[in-house]
Tab-separated table of C-alpha atoms in Angstrom:
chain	number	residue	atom	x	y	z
B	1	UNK	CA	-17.681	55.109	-40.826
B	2	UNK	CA	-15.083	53.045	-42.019
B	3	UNK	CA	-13.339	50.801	-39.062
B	4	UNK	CA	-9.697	49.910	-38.581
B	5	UNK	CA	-10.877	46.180	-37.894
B	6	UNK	CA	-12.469	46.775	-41.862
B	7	UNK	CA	-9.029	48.600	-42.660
B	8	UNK	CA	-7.351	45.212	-41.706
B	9	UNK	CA	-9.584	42.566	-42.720
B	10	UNK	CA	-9.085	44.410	-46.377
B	11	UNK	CA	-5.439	44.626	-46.496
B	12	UNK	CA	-5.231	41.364	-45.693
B	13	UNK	CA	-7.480	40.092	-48.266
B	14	UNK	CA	-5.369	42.160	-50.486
B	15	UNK	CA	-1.877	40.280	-49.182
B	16	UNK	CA	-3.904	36.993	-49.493
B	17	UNK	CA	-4.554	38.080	-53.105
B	18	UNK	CA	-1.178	38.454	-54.165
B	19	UNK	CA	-0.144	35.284	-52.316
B	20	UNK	CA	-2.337	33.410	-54.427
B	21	UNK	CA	-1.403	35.417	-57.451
B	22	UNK	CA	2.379	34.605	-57.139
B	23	UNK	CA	1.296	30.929	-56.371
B	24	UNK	CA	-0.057	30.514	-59.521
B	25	UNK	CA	2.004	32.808	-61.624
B	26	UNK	CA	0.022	35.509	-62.064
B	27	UNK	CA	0.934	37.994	-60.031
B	28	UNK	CA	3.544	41.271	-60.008
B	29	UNK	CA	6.315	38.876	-60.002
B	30	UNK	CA	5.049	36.094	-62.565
B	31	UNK	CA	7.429	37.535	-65.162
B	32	UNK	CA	10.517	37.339	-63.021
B	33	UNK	CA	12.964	34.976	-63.799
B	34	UNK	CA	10.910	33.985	-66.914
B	35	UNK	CA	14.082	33.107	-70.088
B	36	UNK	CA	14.505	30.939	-73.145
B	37	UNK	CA	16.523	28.360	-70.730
B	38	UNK	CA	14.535	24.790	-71.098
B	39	UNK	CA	14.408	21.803	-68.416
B	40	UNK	CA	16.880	22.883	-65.659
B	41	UNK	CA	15.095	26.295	-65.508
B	42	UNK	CA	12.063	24.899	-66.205
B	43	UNK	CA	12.074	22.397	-63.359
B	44	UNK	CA	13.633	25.186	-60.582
B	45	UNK	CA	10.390	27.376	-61.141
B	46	UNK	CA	8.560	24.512	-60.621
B	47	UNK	CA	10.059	24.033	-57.454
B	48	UNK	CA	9.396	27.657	-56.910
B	49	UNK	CA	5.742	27.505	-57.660
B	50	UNK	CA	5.114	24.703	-55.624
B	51	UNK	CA	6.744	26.162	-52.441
B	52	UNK	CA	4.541	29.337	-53.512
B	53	UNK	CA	1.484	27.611	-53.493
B	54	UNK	CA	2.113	26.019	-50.016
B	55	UNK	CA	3.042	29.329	-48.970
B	56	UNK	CA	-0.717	31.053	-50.115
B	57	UNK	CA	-1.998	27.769	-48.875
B	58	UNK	CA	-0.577	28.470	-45.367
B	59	UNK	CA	-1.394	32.523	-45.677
B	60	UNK	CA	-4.759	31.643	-46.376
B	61	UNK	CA	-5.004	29.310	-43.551
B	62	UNK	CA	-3.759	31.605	-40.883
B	63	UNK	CA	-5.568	34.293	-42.786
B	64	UNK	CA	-8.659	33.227	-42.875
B	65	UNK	CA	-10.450	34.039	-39.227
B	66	UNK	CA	-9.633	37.689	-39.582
B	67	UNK	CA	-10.796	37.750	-43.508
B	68	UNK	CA	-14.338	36.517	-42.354
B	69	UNK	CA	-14.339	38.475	-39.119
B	70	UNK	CA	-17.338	36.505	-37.779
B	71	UNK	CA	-19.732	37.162	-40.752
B	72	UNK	CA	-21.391	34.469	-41.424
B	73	UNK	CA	-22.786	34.535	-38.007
B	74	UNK	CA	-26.085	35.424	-38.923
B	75	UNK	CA	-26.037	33.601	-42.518
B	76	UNK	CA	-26.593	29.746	-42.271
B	77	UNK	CA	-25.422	27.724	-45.118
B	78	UNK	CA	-26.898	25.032	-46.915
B	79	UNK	CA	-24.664	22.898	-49.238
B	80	UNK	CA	-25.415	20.761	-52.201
B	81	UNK	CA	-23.352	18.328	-53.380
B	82	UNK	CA	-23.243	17.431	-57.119
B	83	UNK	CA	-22.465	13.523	-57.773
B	84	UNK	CA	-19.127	12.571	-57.502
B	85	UNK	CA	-18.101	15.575	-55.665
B	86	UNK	CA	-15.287	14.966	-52.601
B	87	UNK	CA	-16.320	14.200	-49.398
B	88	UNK	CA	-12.978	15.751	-48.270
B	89	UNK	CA	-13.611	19.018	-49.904
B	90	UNK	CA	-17.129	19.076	-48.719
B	91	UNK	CA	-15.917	18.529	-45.260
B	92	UNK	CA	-13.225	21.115	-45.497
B	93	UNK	CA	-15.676	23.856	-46.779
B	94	UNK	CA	-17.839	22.993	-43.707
B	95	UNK	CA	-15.341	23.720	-41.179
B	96	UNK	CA	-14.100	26.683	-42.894
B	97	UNK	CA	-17.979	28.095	-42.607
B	98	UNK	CA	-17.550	27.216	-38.727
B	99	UNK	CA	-14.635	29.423	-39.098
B	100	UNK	CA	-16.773	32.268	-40.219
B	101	UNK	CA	-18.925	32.065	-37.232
B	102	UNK	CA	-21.538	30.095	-39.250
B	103	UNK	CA	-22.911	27.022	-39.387
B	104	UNK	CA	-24.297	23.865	-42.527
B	105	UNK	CA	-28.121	24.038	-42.258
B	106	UNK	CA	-27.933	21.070	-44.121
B	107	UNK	CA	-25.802	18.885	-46.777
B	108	UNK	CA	-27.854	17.522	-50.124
B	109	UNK	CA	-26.411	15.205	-52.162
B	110	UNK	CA	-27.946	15.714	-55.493
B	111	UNK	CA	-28.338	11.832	-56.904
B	112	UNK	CA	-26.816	11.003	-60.691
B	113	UNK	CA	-30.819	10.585	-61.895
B	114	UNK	CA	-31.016	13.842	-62.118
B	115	UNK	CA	-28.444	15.006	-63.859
B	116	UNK	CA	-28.540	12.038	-66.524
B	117	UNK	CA	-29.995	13.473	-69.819
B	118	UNK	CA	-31.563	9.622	-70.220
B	119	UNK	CA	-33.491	10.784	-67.267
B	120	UNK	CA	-35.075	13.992	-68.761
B	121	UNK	CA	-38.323	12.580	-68.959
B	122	UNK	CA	-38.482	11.422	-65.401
B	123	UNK	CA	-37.283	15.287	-64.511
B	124	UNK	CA	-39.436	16.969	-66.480
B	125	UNK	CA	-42.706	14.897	-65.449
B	126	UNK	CA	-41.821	14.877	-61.435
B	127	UNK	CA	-40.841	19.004	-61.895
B	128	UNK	CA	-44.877	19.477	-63.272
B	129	UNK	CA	-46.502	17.667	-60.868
B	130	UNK	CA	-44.703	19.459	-57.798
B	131	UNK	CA	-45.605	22.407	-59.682
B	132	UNK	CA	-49.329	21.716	-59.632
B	133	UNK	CA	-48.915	20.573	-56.166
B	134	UNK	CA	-47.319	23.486	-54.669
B	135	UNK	CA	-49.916	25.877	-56.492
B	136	UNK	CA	-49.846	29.171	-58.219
B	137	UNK	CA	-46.918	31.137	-57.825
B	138	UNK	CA	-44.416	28.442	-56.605
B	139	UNK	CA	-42.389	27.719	-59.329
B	140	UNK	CA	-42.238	29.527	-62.579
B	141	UNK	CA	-45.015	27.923	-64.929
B	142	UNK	CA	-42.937	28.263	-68.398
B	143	UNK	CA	-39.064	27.185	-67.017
B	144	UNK	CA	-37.791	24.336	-68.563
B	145	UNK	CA	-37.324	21.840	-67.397
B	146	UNK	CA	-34.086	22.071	-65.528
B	147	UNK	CA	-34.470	25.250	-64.481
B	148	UNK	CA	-37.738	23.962	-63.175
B	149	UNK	CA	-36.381	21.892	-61.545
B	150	UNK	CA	-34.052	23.507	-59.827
B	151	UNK	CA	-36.212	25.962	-58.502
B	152	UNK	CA	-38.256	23.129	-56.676
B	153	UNK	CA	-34.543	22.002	-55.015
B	154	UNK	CA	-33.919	25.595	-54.149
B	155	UNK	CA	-37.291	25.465	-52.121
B	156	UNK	CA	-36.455	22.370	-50.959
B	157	UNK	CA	-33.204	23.532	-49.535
B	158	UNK	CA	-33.173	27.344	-49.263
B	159	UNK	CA	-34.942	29.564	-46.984
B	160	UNK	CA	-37.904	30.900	-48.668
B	161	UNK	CA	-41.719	32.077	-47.867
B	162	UNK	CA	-42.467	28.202	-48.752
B	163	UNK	CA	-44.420	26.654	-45.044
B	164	UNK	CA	-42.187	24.289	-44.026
B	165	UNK	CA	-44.229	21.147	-44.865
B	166	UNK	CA	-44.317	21.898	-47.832
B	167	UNK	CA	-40.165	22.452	-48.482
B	168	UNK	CA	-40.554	18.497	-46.923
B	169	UNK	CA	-43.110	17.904	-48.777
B	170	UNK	CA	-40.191	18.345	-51.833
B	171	UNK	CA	-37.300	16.887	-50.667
B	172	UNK	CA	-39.389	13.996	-50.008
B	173	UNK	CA	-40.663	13.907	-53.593
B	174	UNK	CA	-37.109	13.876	-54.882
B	175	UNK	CA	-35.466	11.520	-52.088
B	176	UNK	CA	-38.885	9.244	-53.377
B	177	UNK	CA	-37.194	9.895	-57.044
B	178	UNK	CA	-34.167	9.405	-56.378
B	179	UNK	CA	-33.002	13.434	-57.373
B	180	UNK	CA	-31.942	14.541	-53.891
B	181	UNK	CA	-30.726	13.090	-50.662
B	182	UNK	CA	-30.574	14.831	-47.251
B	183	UNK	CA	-29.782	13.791	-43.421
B	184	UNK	CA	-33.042	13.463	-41.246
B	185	UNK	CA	-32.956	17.337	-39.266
B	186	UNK	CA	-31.850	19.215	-42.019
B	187	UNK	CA	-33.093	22.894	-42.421
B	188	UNK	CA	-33.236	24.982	-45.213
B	189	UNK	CA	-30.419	28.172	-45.290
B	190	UNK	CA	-31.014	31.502	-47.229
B	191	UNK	CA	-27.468	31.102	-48.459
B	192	UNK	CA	-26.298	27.760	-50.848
B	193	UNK	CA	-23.232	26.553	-51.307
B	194	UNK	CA	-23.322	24.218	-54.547
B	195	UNK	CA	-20.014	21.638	-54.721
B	196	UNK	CA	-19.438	20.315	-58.055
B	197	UNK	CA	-18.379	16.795	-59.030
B	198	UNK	CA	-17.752	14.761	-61.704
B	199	UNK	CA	-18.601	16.039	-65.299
B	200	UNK	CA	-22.506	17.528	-65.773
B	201	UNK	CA	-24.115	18.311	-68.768
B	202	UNK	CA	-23.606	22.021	-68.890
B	203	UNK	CA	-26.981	22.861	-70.286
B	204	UNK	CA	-28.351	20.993	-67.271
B	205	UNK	CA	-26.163	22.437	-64.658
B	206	UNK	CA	-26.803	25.951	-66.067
B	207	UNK	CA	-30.603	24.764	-65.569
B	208	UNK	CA	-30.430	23.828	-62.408
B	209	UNK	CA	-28.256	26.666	-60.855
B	210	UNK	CA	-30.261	29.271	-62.370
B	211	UNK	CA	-33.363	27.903	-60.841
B	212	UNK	CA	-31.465	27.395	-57.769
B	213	UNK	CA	-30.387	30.612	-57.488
B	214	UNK	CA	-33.934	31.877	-58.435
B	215	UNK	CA	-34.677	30.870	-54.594
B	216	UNK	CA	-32.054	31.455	-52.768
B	217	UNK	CA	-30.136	35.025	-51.614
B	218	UNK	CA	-27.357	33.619	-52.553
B	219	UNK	CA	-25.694	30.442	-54.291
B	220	UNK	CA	-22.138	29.939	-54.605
B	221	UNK	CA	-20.395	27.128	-56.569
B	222	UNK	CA	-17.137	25.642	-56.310
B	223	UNK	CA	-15.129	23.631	-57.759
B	224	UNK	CA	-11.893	21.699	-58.135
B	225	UNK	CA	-9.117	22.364	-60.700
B	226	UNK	CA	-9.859	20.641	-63.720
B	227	UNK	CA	-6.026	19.281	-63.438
B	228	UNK	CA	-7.494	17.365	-59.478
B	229	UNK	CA	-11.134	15.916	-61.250
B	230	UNK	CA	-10.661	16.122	-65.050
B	231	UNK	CA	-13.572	18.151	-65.176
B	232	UNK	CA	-14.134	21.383	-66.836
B	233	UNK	CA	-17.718	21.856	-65.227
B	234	UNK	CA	-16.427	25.124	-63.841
B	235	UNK	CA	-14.418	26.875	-66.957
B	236	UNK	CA	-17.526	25.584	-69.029
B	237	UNK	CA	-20.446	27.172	-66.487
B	238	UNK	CA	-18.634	30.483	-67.020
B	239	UNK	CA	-19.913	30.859	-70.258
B	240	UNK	CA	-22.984	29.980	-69.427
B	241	UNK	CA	-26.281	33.004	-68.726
B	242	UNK	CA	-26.473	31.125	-64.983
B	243	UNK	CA	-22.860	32.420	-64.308
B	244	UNK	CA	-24.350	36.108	-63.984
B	245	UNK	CA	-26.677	34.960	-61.301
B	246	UNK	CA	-24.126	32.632	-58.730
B	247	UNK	CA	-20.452	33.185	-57.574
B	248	UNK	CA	-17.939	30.653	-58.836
B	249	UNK	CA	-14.770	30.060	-57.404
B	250	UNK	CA	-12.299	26.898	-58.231
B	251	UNK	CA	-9.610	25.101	-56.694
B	252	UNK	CA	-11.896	23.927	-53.726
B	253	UNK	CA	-9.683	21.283	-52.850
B	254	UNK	CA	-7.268	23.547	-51.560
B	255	UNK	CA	-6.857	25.665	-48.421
B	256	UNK	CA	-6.870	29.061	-50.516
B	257	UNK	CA	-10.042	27.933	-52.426
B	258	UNK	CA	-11.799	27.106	-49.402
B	259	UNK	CA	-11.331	30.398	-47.990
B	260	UNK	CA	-11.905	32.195	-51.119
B	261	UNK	CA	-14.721	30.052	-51.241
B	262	UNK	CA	-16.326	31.516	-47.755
B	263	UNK	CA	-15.220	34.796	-48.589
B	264	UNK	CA	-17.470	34.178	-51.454
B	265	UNK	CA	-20.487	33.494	-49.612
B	266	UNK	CA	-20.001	36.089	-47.001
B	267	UNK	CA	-20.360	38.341	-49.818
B	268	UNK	CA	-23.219	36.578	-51.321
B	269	UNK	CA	-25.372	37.598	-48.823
B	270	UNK	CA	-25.598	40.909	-50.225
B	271	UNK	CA	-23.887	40.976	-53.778
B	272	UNK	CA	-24.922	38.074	-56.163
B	273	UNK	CA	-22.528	36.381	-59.370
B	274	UNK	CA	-18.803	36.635	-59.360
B	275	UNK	CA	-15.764	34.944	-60.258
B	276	UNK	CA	-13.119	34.600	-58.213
B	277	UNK	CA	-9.920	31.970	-57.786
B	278	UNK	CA	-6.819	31.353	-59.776
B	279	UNK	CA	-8.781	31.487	-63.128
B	280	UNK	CA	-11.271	33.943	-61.764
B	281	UNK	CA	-12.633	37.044	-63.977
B	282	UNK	CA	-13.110	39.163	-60.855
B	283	UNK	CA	-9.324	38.241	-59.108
B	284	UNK	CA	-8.770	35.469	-56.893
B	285	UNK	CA	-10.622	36.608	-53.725
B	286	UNK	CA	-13.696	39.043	-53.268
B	287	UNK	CA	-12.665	41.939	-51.533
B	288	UNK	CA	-15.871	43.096	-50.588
């Protein structure tokens, strides 16, 4: 049976959908106002869209406990940092899981050597012999190499039938190779939360988040507008085969794409892929 407390939480979401959608100018009312006038109207709806935004930033803020409704309670997070991404954001996220009644397993800062195509080699040669090491059944024997690879840091960092010395076993390997980075007590998290950076190589980002996501229940990845980093690794990873298999969500570096971003992983615990935010194929929060 269907609750009130669920009738609630979903109308919200629905309010906090429109919020954003008006923010942004693409909601019922984004054709308001709209005329052939230049500058002077120009600059007024600029105005308007910026006290918008801070409005859905606000929504979202006070929003946000009864959206998650406590249900990431029983879902630890881990989160991986891509290089270059903001410590701010990455902070911000954090708390918002807290919010959610959950808690960061663990933080891993994925270093630039693995992510530099110059590096390949290095990759590739490190991914086979923690495949041999591991054994049989580990890590799929014909993935490239990124993908490879990135099953070996979901292991490393996602909750998984892998004995526990040997998940340190990894992130040892790649803190020796200087891949991945992690704070002394961290634990592994059937849920990921990936935070993008500076610009990645698609076809190695693709790589690694498919292999990531290969080990984990569920992987979401977020990112900043492209107009805040002057990346496009988010628009570009859309188009990529790995988007079917994670949630995306952009505009992480505000406070409606942080708790779209939760919203996100609350749902990836049982429904993988998505897109969701301000450019999002699937509206700007998950409703389910």
């Amino acid at each position: 049976m269907i609750s009130y407390r669920h009738h609630v939480v979903s109308l919200v979401a629905v309010f906090l959908a429109l919020a954003v959608g008006v923010a942004l100018g693409g909601g019922p009312l984004s054709e308001l106002g709209r005329d052939d006038r230049p500058a002077a109207a120009t600059t007024g709806q600029q105005r308007a869209a910026v006290r918008s935004a801070s409005f859905g930033d606000e929504f979202a803020t006070a929003a946000g406990p009864a959206l998650y409704d406590g249900r990431l309670r029983a879902h630890p997070v881990s989160v991986v940092t891509l290089p270059g991404a903001s410590g701010e954001v990455v902070s911000a996220l954090g708390a918002q899981i807290e919010a959610a009644g959950g808690r960061v397993a663990g933080t891993y800062d994925v270093q630039p050597t693995l992510t530099d195509p110059a590096e390949k080699s290095l990759v590739d040669t490190l991914g086979s012999q923690l495949m041999t090491q591991l054994g049989s059944g580990a890590v799929t024997a014909d993935a490239p190499t990124y993908a490879r690879i990135g099953q070996l840091v979901g292991l490393a960092v996602a909750e998984s039938d892998l004995p526990s010395a040997d998940a340190t076993s990894v992130r040892q390997s790649l803190a020796g190779a200087e891949m991945l980075t992690s704070p002394d007590g961290a634990m592994r998290a059937p849920i990921v939360l990936v935070v993008l950076g500076k610009t990645t190589n698609p076809a190695i980002l693709s790589g690694l988040l498919s292999g990531l996501a290969a080990k984990a229940t569920g992987v979401v990845v977020a990112g900043e507008t492209a107009a805040a980093t002057g990346s496009g690794d988010l628009a570009a990873l859309r188009s990529e085969p790995a988007a079917d298999q994670v949630a995306t969500v952009d505009g992480a570096e505000t406070p409606l794409g942080q708790v779209t971003t939760v919203l996100a992983l609350i749902r990836s615990a049982s429904v993988q892929g998505g897109s969701f935010g301000a450019s999002g194929s699937d509206g700007t929060v998950p409703l389910t």
